[in-house]
XYZ file of C-alpha atoms in Angstrom:
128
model
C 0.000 0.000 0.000
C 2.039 3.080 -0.895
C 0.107 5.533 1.223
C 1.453 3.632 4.298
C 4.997 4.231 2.730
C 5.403 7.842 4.417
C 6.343 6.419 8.201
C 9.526 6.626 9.454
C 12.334 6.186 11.965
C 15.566 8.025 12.848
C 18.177 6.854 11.057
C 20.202 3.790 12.921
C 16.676 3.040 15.117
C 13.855 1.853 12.390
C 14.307 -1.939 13.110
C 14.100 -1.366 16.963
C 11.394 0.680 16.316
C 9.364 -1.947 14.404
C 9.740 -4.697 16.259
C 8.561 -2.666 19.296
C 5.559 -1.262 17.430
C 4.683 -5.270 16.195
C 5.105 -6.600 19.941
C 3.147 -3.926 21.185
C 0.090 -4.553 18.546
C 0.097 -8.425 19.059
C 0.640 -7.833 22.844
C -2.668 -5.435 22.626
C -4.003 -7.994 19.758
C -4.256 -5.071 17.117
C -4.211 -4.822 13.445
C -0.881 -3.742 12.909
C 2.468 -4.944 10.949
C 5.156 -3.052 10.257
C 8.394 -3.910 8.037
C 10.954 -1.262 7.227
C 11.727 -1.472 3.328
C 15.335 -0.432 2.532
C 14.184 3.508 1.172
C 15.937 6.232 3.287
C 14.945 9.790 3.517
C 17.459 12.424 4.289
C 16.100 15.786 5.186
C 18.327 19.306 5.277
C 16.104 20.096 9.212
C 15.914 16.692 10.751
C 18.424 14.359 9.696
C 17.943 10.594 7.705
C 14.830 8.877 8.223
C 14.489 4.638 7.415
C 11.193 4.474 5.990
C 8.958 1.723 6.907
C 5.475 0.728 5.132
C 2.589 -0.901 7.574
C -1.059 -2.779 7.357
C -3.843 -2.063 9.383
C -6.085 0.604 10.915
C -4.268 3.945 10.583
C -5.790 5.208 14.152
C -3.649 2.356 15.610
C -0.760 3.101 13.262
C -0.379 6.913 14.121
C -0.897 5.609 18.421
C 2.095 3.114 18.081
C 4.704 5.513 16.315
C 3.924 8.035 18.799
C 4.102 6.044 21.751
C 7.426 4.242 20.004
C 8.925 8.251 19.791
C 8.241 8.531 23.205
C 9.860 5.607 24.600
C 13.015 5.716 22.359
C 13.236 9.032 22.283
C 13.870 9.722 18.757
C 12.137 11.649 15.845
C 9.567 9.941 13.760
C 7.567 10.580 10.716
C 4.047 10.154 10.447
C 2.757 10.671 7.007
C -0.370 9.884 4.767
C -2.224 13.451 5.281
C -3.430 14.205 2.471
C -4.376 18.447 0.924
C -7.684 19.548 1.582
C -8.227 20.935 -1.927
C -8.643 18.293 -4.940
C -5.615 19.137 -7.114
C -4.602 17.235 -10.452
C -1.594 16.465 -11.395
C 1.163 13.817 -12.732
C 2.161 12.728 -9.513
C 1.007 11.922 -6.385
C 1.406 13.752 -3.135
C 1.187 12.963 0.724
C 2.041 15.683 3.737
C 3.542 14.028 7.172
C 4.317 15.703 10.320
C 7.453 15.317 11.885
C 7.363 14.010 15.403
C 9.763 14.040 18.301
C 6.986 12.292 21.642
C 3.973 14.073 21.216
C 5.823 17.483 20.036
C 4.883 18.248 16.105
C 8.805 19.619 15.229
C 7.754 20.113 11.358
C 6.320 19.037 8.278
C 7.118 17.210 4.864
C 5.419 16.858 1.479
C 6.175 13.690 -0.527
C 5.897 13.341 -4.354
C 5.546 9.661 -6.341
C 4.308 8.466 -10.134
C 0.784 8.456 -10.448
C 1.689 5.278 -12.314
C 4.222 3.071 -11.679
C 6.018 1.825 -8.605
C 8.782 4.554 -8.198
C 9.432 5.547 -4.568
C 8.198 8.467 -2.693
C 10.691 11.634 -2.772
C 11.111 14.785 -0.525
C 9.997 17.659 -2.140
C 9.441 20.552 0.477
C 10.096 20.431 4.292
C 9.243 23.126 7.059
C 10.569 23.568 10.785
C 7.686 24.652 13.016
C-alpha cells in the first residue's frame, strides 16, 4: 500500500522501532504490521529517516509511532495526510508531520508516479 509508505524512523533506530511497534500490537491484539523497506529519507532540518510501510487501521498506526517516539526518544515521521483541496496532477502527493513524543517539530510533502512503482521523494520540508 504506498500511502502507508510515508512512516519513518531516525536513522540507525527503524528496526528497533518496528519490532517494538509489532510486539506492542500483538501484545494489545491489534491490526498492525510493520516492516521497514530499505528507502531512506534524508532531510536538510531533521536528519535521515528509514522508511517503513505498515497494514492495518491507521488510528492504531499513528498511536504506536507516537508512543514508540516517546519511549526511544527519537524523531519519527508520520505521514499519509493528504491536501484539503482536490488538485490534479502527474504525480502523487502525501504531507507528514514530523514528530519528536507528542511534540509536532515540522512538516514534509512527498511526491511519487501516479503510475508506476517509483518511490516516494522529498519535495518541500518546514521547521515549526
Amino acid at each position: 500500500m504506498k500511502e502507508s509508505e510515508t512512516f519513518g524512523a531516525e536513522k540507525g533506530k527503524g528496526e528497533e522501532l518496528i519490532q517494538w511497534m509489532n510486539n506492542e500490537a500483538k501484545k494489545n491484539k491489534s491490526k498492525f504490521e510493520a516492516r521497514l523497506y530499505n528507502y531512506e529519507i534524508k532531510t536538510e532540518n531533521f536528519g535521515s529517516f528509514e522508511m517503513f510501510s505498515w497494514m492495518g487501521d491507521v488510528k492504531i498506526a499513528r498511536n504506536l509511532i507516537t508512543k514508540a517516539s516517546k519511549k526511544f526518544r527519537v524523531k519519527v515521521i508520520e505521514g499519509g495526510y493528504k491536501a484539503k483541496e482536490k488538485i490534479y496532477s502527474t504525480k502523487k502527493a502525501d504531507f507528514a508531520m514530523v514528530r519528536k513524543g507528542d511534540r509536532v517539530i515540522g512538516h514534509l510533502k512527498f511526491t511519487a508516479p501516479r503510475f508506476g512503482n517509483g518511490d516516494w521523494e522529498l519535495v518541500e520540508e518546514e521547521r515549526r
